[in-house]
Amino acid sequence: MGPLSGIRVVEFAGIGPGPMAAMLLADLGASVIRVDRPGSPILAPGAQRPQMSAGRPVLEANLKSEKDLARVRAVVAAADVLLEGFRPGVMERLGLGPDECLAANPRLVYARMTGWGQDGPLARRAGHDMNYISLTGALHSVGRRGQAPVPPVNLVGDFGGGSMFVVTGILAALLERERSGKGQVVDAAMVDGSAVLMSMMYEDLAQGLWRDERGVNYLDTGAPFYDVYECADHRYLAVACLEPQFYAVFLDKLGLDPAELPHQWDPSGWPVLRERFADVLRTRTRDEWAEVFADTDACVSPVLSMTEAADHPHIKARGSLVRDGDVIYPGPAPRFSRTPARSTRAPHTPTPDVAQVLAEWGVDDNPEPEDS
């Protein structure tokens, strides 16, 4: 039983960051019911449930039907958390806005996750991960010098700035509820979260330790000792030896004499260092270099593909990624000593029956509509 055992969550179906947040809560032991529209593709017989939506019972509801709305309201009245990711105003138009839901359930934590937030000039505009991070300086900062910015897949906006921050907000609101006895609204915007993720870079910028230009700083491939290098087999090695003691080990394993090289932290010498490192690292394959650095503190590691990663000894030992036949899925995180989390996305794991879960919540699955 995870640390959130006993917490009841109503998740309104969405894509990307919403399912990720609900998945994390379910992994931590919360009982999550997903509200989805009838005819949703993932509900079709034999359909493969996406990993981030797996393991959670689904309440099919047409939110334009008074009968189905009554069912959903009954579930919300019994819940601890409501998680929705619609544009501002959508839930209000359905009669499921914060005012209505908190009136019926004053202890409810009403979590709203959007790209732009509940207010501001762009609040009602469409957008995707790349749009949210483009306005916070995050996208501008990722890429090589003189080249276009590189979208860091959906890690920064959707999942880092969105899912992780809405889960943080939910947990904080649940904790505060223990003192006040009252729920509240959590406004989690991906644009806000991605800005917070840039905190260290903005701090360094203010102190003159970061240039507002990509590919020239110590963490953005500007420094030759924090970069990726191609090996003899055209695969790559990640080099991250920032600290002098780790850098010394790196040079030793490469067979380079520090006395014959520019100083590590002199940017004017970085082109020379990069060329020397690249020349040496191209002499062996990725896995040969991985073996050379395996038992050192040089902070060097192989760049593994998604299909390779699950077989790495450390990843395998911790269950960070699990391989089940042709399917690879992440294990739960973080770890707990007394109340371990569980993965909700293992293949062949049966999904709880929604009627049974509603009964456990004490919810009447056939309530009368309010206007009847």
Short mmCIF file of C-alpha atoms in Angstrom, two decimals:
data_model
loop_
_atom_site.label_atom_id
_atom_site.label_comp_id
_atom_site.label_asym_id
_atom_site.label_seq_id
_atom_site.Cartn_x
_atom_site.Cartn_y
_atom_site.Cartn_z
CA MET A 1 0.00 0.00 0.00
CA GLY A 2 1.57 3.27 -1.09
CA PRO A 3 1.76 6.46 0.98
CA LEU A 4 -1.37 7.87 -0.69
CA SER A 5 -3.47 4.83 0.13
CA GLY A 6 -6.97 6.02 1.02
CA ILE A 7 -6.78 9.15 -1.12
CA ARG A 8 -9.48 9.26 -3.81
CA VAL A 9 -8.79 11.03 -7.10
CA VAL A 10 -11.14 11.86 -9.98
CA GLU A 11 -9.16 12.34 -13.18
CA PHE A 12 -10.84 13.95 -16.17
CA ALA A 13 -9.34 12.30 -19.24
CA GLY A 14 -6.75 14.23 -21.20
CA ILE A 15 -3.45 13.66 -22.94
CA GLY A 16 0.19 13.86 -21.88
CA PRO A 17 0.76 15.68 -18.62
CA GLY A 18 -2.66 14.93 -17.13
CA PRO A 19 -2.40 11.15 -17.40
CA MET A 20 1.20 11.37 -16.18
CA ALA A 21 0.11 13.21 -13.02
CA ALA A 22 -2.72 10.74 -12.39
CA MET A 23 -0.32 7.85 -13.01
CA LEU A 24 2.09 9.19 -10.39
CA LEU A 25 -0.72 9.54 -7.84
CA ALA A 26 -1.92 6.00 -8.60
CA ASP A 27 1.61 4.62 -8.30
CA LEU A 28 1.78 6.21 -4.85
CA GLY A 29 -1.32 4.33 -3.79
CA ALA A 30 -4.19 6.71 -4.52
CA SER A 31 -7.45 5.26 -5.81
CA VAL A 32 -7.96 6.99 -9.16
CA ILE A 33 -11.10 6.93 -11.28
CA ARG A 34 -10.70 8.26 -14.81
CA VAL A 35 -13.71 10.02 -16.31
CA ASP A 36 -13.72 9.56 -20.08
CA ARG A 37 -16.21 10.10 -22.86
CA PRO A 38 -18.16 7.14 -24.27
CA GLY A 39 -16.51 5.82 -27.40
CA SER A 40 -13.02 6.90 -26.36
CA PRO A 41 -10.49 4.96 -28.50
CA ILE A 42 -8.72 3.56 -25.44
CA LEU A 43 -12.00 1.98 -24.30
CA ALA A 44 -12.56 0.00 -27.51
CA PRO A 45 -12.54 -3.79 -27.06
CA GLY A 46 -9.00 -5.06 -27.40
CA ALA A 47 -7.52 -1.57 -27.47
CA GLN A 48 -4.05 -1.19 -26.00
CA ARG A 49 -4.25 1.21 -23.07
CA PRO A 50 -1.45 3.80 -23.09
CA GLN A 51 0.96 3.17 -20.23
CA MET A 52 0.21 6.49 -18.56
CA SER A 53 -3.53 5.70 -18.55
CA ALA A 54 -3.30 2.03 -17.61
CA GLY A 55 -4.46 0.41 -14.41
CA ARG A 56 -7.17 2.96 -13.59
CA PRO A 57 -10.88 2.17 -13.82
CA VAL A 58 -12.81 4.32 -16.28
CA LEU A 59 -16.17 5.93 -15.68
CA GLU A 60 -17.69 6.56 -19.10
CA ALA A 61 -19.67 9.79 -19.01
CA ASN A 62 -21.17 12.14 -21.55
CA LEU A 63 -20.70 15.42 -19.71
CA LYS A 64 -23.54 16.98 -21.73
CA SER A 65 -25.98 14.44 -20.30
CA GLU A 66 -27.69 15.42 -17.04
CA LYS A 67 -27.82 11.78 -15.96
CA ASP A 68 -24.10 11.28 -16.52
CA LEU A 69 -23.31 14.65 -14.92
CA ALA A 70 -25.18 13.50 -11.82
CA ARG A 71 -23.00 10.38 -11.71
CA VAL A 72 -19.83 12.46 -12.02
CA ARG A 73 -20.96 14.93 -9.36
CA ALA A 74 -21.59 12.04 -6.98
CA VAL A 75 -18.07 10.76 -7.55
CA VAL A 76 -16.55 14.23 -7.07
CA ALA A 77 -18.50 14.66 -3.82
CA ALA A 78 -16.77 11.54 -2.47
CA ALA A 79 -13.29 12.42 -3.74
CA ASP A 80 -10.25 14.04 -2.15
CA VAL A 81 -8.81 15.34 -5.41
CA LEU A 82 -10.21 16.44 -8.77
CA LEU A 83 -7.65 16.67 -11.59
CA GLU A 84 -8.60 18.40 -14.85
CA GLY A 85 -6.67 19.81 -17.79
CA PHE A 86 -9.26 21.61 -19.90
CA ARG A 87 -8.97 25.21 -21.08
CA PRO A 88 -10.18 27.79 -18.55
CA GLY A 89 -13.96 27.98 -18.40
CA VAL A 90 -14.75 24.51 -19.76
CA MET A 91 -15.45 22.90 -16.38
CA GLU A 92 -17.52 25.91 -15.34
CA ARG A 93 -19.70 25.59 -18.45
CA LEU A 94 -20.28 21.93 -17.59
CA GLY A 95 -21.41 22.84 -14.09
CA LEU A 96 -18.32 21.18 -12.62
CA GLY A 97 -16.30 24.30 -11.80
CA PRO A 98 -14.54 24.87 -8.49
CA ASP A 99 -17.41 26.84 -6.94
CA GLU A 100 -19.94 24.06 -7.54
CA CYS A 101 -17.61 21.21 -6.58
CA LEU A 102 -16.22 22.86 -3.44
CA ALA A 103 -19.74 23.77 -2.32
CA ALA A 104 -20.65 20.09 -2.47
CA ASN A 105 -17.30 18.89 -1.10
CA PRO A 106 -15.50 21.60 0.92
CA ARG A 107 -12.46 19.34 1.51
CA LEU A 108 -11.85 18.83 -2.20
CA VAL A 109 -8.46 19.68 -3.69
CA TYR A 110 -9.41 20.96 -7.14
CA ALA A 111 -6.29 20.70 -9.34
CA ARG A 112 -6.27 22.52 -12.66
CA MET A 113 -3.39 21.94 -15.07
CA THR A 114 -3.06 24.02 -18.22
CA GLY A 115 -0.31 25.34 -20.42
CA TRP A 116 -0.87 29.06 -19.85
CA GLY A 117 -2.70 29.07 -16.49
CA GLN A 118 -6.17 30.18 -15.46
CA ASP A 119 -5.55 33.87 -16.21
CA GLY A 120 -3.28 36.12 -18.23
CA PRO A 121 -3.43 37.25 -21.89
CA LEU A 122 -2.78 33.77 -23.27
CA ALA A 123 -4.94 31.79 -20.83
CA ARG A 124 -7.53 30.75 -23.40
CA ARG A 125 -5.11 30.14 -26.25
CA ALA A 126 -4.08 26.72 -27.54
CA GLY A 127 -0.49 25.62 -27.09
CA HIS A 128 1.91 22.73 -26.69
CA ASP A 129 5.00 22.02 -24.62
CA MET A 130 7.33 23.86 -26.99
CA ASN A 131 5.16 27.00 -26.88
CA TYR A 132 5.17 27.16 -23.08
CA ILE A 133 8.93 26.72 -22.75
CA SER A 134 9.64 29.14 -25.58
CA LEU A 135 8.35 32.07 -23.47
CA THR A 136 10.37 31.25 -20.33
CA GLY A 137 13.88 31.18 -21.77
CA ALA A 138 14.05 27.40 -21.47
CA LEU A 139 13.83 26.55 -25.18
CA HIS A 140 16.24 29.37 -26.04
CA SER A 141 18.81 27.78 -23.73
CA VAL A 142 18.86 24.28 -25.24
CA GLY A 143 21.06 23.69 -28.26
CA ARG A 144 24.52 24.22 -29.65
CA ARG A 145 26.23 27.51 -30.27
CA GLY A 146 25.20 29.16 -33.52
CA GLN A 147 22.46 26.61 -34.15
CA ALA A 148 18.70 26.61 -33.68
CA PRO A 149 17.19 25.73 -30.29
CA VAL A 150 16.48 22.02 -29.80
CA PRO A 151 13.13 21.03 -28.23
CA PRO A 152 13.98 18.72 -25.29
CA VAL A 153 11.10 16.40 -26.26
CA ASN A 154 8.24 17.04 -23.78
CA LEU A 155 10.26 16.77 -20.60
CA VAL A 156 10.42 20.44 -19.61
CA GLY A 157 6.95 21.82 -20.32
CA ASP A 158 4.46 18.97 -20.19
CA PHE A 159 6.02 16.66 -17.65
CA GLY A 160 8.54 18.71 -15.66
CA GLY A 161 6.68 22.02 -15.63
CA GLY A 162 3.21 20.44 -15.76
CA SER A 163 2.80 16.99 -14.23
CA MET A 164 5.40 17.37 -11.50
CA PHE A 165 4.16 20.78 -10.41
CA VAL A 166 0.49 19.81 -10.32
CA VAL A 167 1.37 16.74 -8.23
CA THR A 168 3.44 18.96 -5.92
CA GLY A 169 0.45 21.31 -5.61
CA ILE A 170 -1.94 18.45 -4.89
CA LEU A 171 0.28 16.99 -2.19
CA ALA A 172 0.83 20.41 -0.58
CA ALA A 173 -2.92 21.14 -0.61
CA LEU A 174 -3.69 17.74 0.92
CA LEU A 175 -1.17 18.41 3.68
CA GLU A 176 -2.58 21.89 4.35
CA ARG A 177 -6.08 20.40 4.47
CA GLU A 178 -5.03 18.38 7.51
CA ARG A 179 -4.60 21.67 9.38
CA SER A 180 -7.48 23.73 7.98
CA GLY A 181 -10.00 21.04 7.09
CA LYS A 182 -10.60 22.87 3.80
CA GLY A 183 -9.82 22.11 0.20
CA GLN A 184 -8.70 24.67 -2.37
CA VAL A 185 -7.95 25.23 -6.05
CA VAL A 186 -4.47 24.44 -7.42
CA ASP A 187 -3.63 26.42 -10.58
CA ALA A 188 -0.68 24.60 -12.17
CA ALA A 189 0.52 26.12 -15.44
CA MET A 190 3.26 24.59 -17.54
CA VAL A 191 4.57 28.05 -18.36
CA ASP A 192 4.99 28.71 -14.61
CA GLY A 193 6.55 25.34 -13.88
CA SER A 194 9.05 25.55 -16.74
CA ALA A 195 10.07 29.00 -15.50
CA VAL A 196 10.75 27.58 -12.03
CA LEU A 197 12.83 24.80 -13.60
CA MET A 198 15.09 27.54 -15.00
CA SER A 199 15.84 28.89 -11.50
CA MET A 200 19.52 27.96 -11.43
CA MET A 201 20.17 29.41 -14.87
CA TYR A 202 18.45 32.68 -13.95
CA GLU A 203 20.47 32.80 -10.74
CA ASP A 204 23.70 32.25 -12.67
CA LEU A 205 22.63 34.90 -15.21
CA ALA A 206 22.12 37.43 -12.42
CA GLN A 207 25.57 36.66 -11.00
CA GLY A 208 27.32 36.93 -14.35
CA LEU A 209 28.01 33.20 -14.47
CA TRP A 210 25.74 32.50 -17.43
CA ARG A 211 25.58 34.12 -20.84
CA ASP A 212 22.15 34.57 -22.41
CA GLU A 213 23.33 32.61 -25.43
CA ARG A 214 23.00 28.88 -25.92
CA GLY A 215 25.92 26.55 -26.36
CA VAL A 216 28.51 28.73 -24.60
CA ASN A 217 27.92 27.92 -20.93
CA TYR A 218 29.13 25.21 -18.62
CA LEU A 219 25.94 23.11 -18.75
CA ASP A 220 24.71 23.62 -22.32
CA THR A 221 27.53 21.96 -24.34
CA GLY A 222 29.62 25.13 -24.21
CA ALA A 223 32.16 23.49 -21.90
CA PRO A 224 34.08 20.59 -23.48
CA PHE A 225 34.00 18.68 -20.18
CA TYR A 226 30.16 18.71 -20.16
CA ASP A 227 29.16 17.39 -23.55
CA VAL A 228 28.55 14.27 -25.62
CA TYR A 229 31.22 12.81 -27.89
CA GLU A 230 31.05 10.45 -30.83
CA CYS A 231 32.99 7.21 -30.52
CA ALA A 232 34.53 4.90 -33.12
CA ASP A 233 31.23 3.07 -33.67
CA HIS A 234 29.29 6.33 -34.16
CA ARG A 235 27.59 5.94 -30.80
CA TYR A 236 28.02 8.47 -28.03
CA LEU A 237 29.54 9.02 -24.62
CA ALA A 238 28.27 11.51 -22.03
CA VAL A 239 31.10 13.44 -20.36
CA ALA A 240 30.17 15.46 -17.25
CA CYS A 241 33.37 15.93 -15.25
CA LEU A 242 32.74 19.42 -13.86
CA GLU A 243 34.62 19.13 -10.56
CA PRO A 244 38.43 19.23 -10.75
CA GLN A 245 38.91 15.84 -9.08
CA PHE A 246 36.57 14.17 -11.58
CA TYR A 247 38.16 16.05 -14.46
CA ALA A 248 41.58 14.78 -13.37
CA VAL A 249 40.35 11.17 -13.56
CA PHE A 250 38.88 11.82 -16.99
CA LEU A 251 42.17 13.18 -18.34
CA ASP A 252 44.08 10.28 -16.80
CA LYS A 253 41.88 7.68 -18.47
CA LEU A 254 42.24 9.49 -21.79
CA GLY A 255 46.02 9.47 -21.36
CA LEU A 256 46.24 13.26 -21.49
CA ASP A 257 48.70 15.32 -19.45
CA PRO A 258 46.98 18.34 -17.83
CA ALA A 259 50.25 20.27 -17.99
CA GLU A 260 50.05 20.17 -21.78
CA LEU A 261 46.45 21.42 -21.93
CA PRO A 262 44.70 24.76 -21.36
CA HIS A 263 43.21 25.22 -17.89
CA GLN A 264 39.85 23.52 -17.45
CA TRP A 265 37.87 26.69 -16.71
CA ASP A 266 39.52 29.04 -19.22
CA PRO A 267 36.90 29.44 -21.99
CA SER A 268 39.52 30.66 -24.44
CA GLY A 269 41.07 27.19 -24.28
CA TRP A 270 37.84 25.25 -24.65
CA PRO A 271 38.12 24.77 -28.45
CA VAL A 272 41.54 23.13 -27.95
CA LEU A 273 40.23 20.86 -25.19
CA ARG A 274 37.20 19.87 -27.25
CA GLU A 275 39.35 18.90 -30.21
CA ARG A 276 41.74 16.83 -28.06
CA PHE A 277 38.92 15.05 -26.26
CA ALA A 278 37.09 14.32 -29.53
CA ASP A 279 40.21 12.93 -31.18
CA VAL A 280 40.91 10.51 -28.34
CA LEU A 281 37.32 9.42 -27.81
CA ARG A 282 36.97 8.53 -31.50
CA THR A 283 39.66 5.86 -31.10
CA ARG A 284 37.42 3.36 -29.25
CA THR A 285 33.81 2.26 -29.33
CA ARG A 286 31.22 3.56 -26.90
CA ASP A 287 31.12 0.33 -24.92
CA GLU A 288 34.91 0.10 -24.79
CA TRP A 289 35.02 3.56 -23.24
CA ALA A 290 32.18 2.66 -20.90
CA GLU A 291 34.32 -0.21 -19.64
CA VAL A 292 37.33 2.08 -19.20
CA PHE A 293 35.32 4.48 -17.04
CA ALA A 294 33.08 1.89 -15.34
CA ASP A 295 34.78 1.90 -11.93
CA THR A 296 35.81 5.55 -11.82
CA ASP A 297 34.39 8.86 -10.63
CA ALA A 298 35.06 10.55 -13.96
CA CYS A 299 31.31 11.11 -14.48
CA VAL A 300 31.39 9.47 -17.90
CA SER A 301 28.63 7.17 -19.12
CA PRO A 302 27.36 5.63 -22.36
CA VAL A 303 24.44 7.31 -24.11
CA LEU A 304 21.93 4.46 -24.29
CA SER A 305 18.95 4.21 -26.58
CA MET A 306 15.49 3.63 -25.10
CA THR A 307 15.63 -0.05 -26.05
CA GLU A 308 19.12 -0.46 -24.57
CA ALA A 309 18.44 1.37 -21.32
CA ALA A 310 16.30 -1.32 -19.67
CA ASP A 311 19.20 -3.79 -19.86
CA HIS A 312 21.80 -1.63 -18.14
CA PRO A 313 22.83 -3.38 -14.88
CA HIS A 314 22.06 -0.41 -12.63
CA ILE A 315 18.72 0.40 -14.30
CA LYS A 316 17.80 -3.28 -14.16
CA ALA A 317 18.84 -3.72 -10.51
CA ARG A 318 16.72 -0.79 -9.32
CA GLY A 319 13.81 -1.50 -11.63
CA SER A 320 14.01 2.03 -12.99
CA LEU A 321 12.90 0.53 -16.29
CA VAL A 322 11.28 -2.88 -16.57
CA ARG A 323 11.28 -5.07 -19.66
CA ASP A 324 8.29 -7.38 -20.07
CA GLY A 325 8.56 -9.11 -23.42
CA ASP A 326 8.53 -6.39 -26.06
CA VAL A 327 7.22 -3.78 -23.62
CA ILE A 328 9.44 -1.47 -21.57
CA TYR A 329 7.89 0.61 -18.82
CA PRO A 330 9.25 2.79 -15.99
CA GLY A 331 9.09 1.54 -12.43
CA PRO A 332 7.57 3.71 -9.68
CA ALA A 333 9.49 6.58 -8.11
CA PRO A 334 10.43 7.72 -5.54
CA ARG A 335 11.04 4.82 -3.14
CA PHE A 336 9.52 4.51 0.34
CA SER A 337 10.78 2.41 3.24
CA ARG A 338 7.42 1.51 4.82
CA THR A 339 4.79 2.18 2.15
CA PRO A 340 6.24 1.10 -1.18
CA ALA A 341 4.77 2.44 -4.37
CA ARG A 342 3.65 0.08 -7.13
CA SER A 343 3.64 0.34 -10.89
CA THR A 344 0.18 0.65 -12.43
CA ARG A 345 1.35 0.02 -15.99
CA ALA A 346 2.76 -3.52 -16.00
CA PRO A 347 1.37 -5.45 -18.99
CA HIS A 348 -1.40 -7.95 -18.26
CA THR A 349 -2.28 -6.23 -14.97
CA PRO A 350 -6.06 -6.27 -14.65
CA THR A 351 -7.79 -2.90 -14.40
CA PRO A 352 -10.07 -2.59 -11.36
CA ASP A 353 -13.79 -2.67 -12.15
CA VAL A 354 -15.23 0.83 -11.90
CA ALA A 355 -18.43 -0.40 -10.24
CA GLN A 356 -16.41 -2.09 -7.52
CA VAL A 357 -14.30 1.02 -6.93
CA LEU A 358 -17.41 3.23 -6.78
CA ALA A 359 -18.86 0.85 -4.19
CA GLU A 360 -15.64 1.11 -2.17
CA TRP A 361 -15.99 4.90 -2.33
CA GLY A 362 -19.58 4.60 -1.13
CA VAL A 363 -20.93 6.22 -4.31
CA ASP A 364 -24.38 5.56 -5.74
CA ASP A 365 -23.70 4.89 -9.41
CA ASN A 366 -27.26 5.75 -10.42
CA PRO A 367 -28.10 9.05 -8.72
CA GLU A 368 -31.01 11.21 -9.75
CA PRO A 369 -30.16 14.28 -11.89
CA GLU A 370 -30.43 17.53 -9.95
CA ASP A 371 -33.27 18.92 -12.12
CA SER A 372 -35.43 15.77 -12.01
#
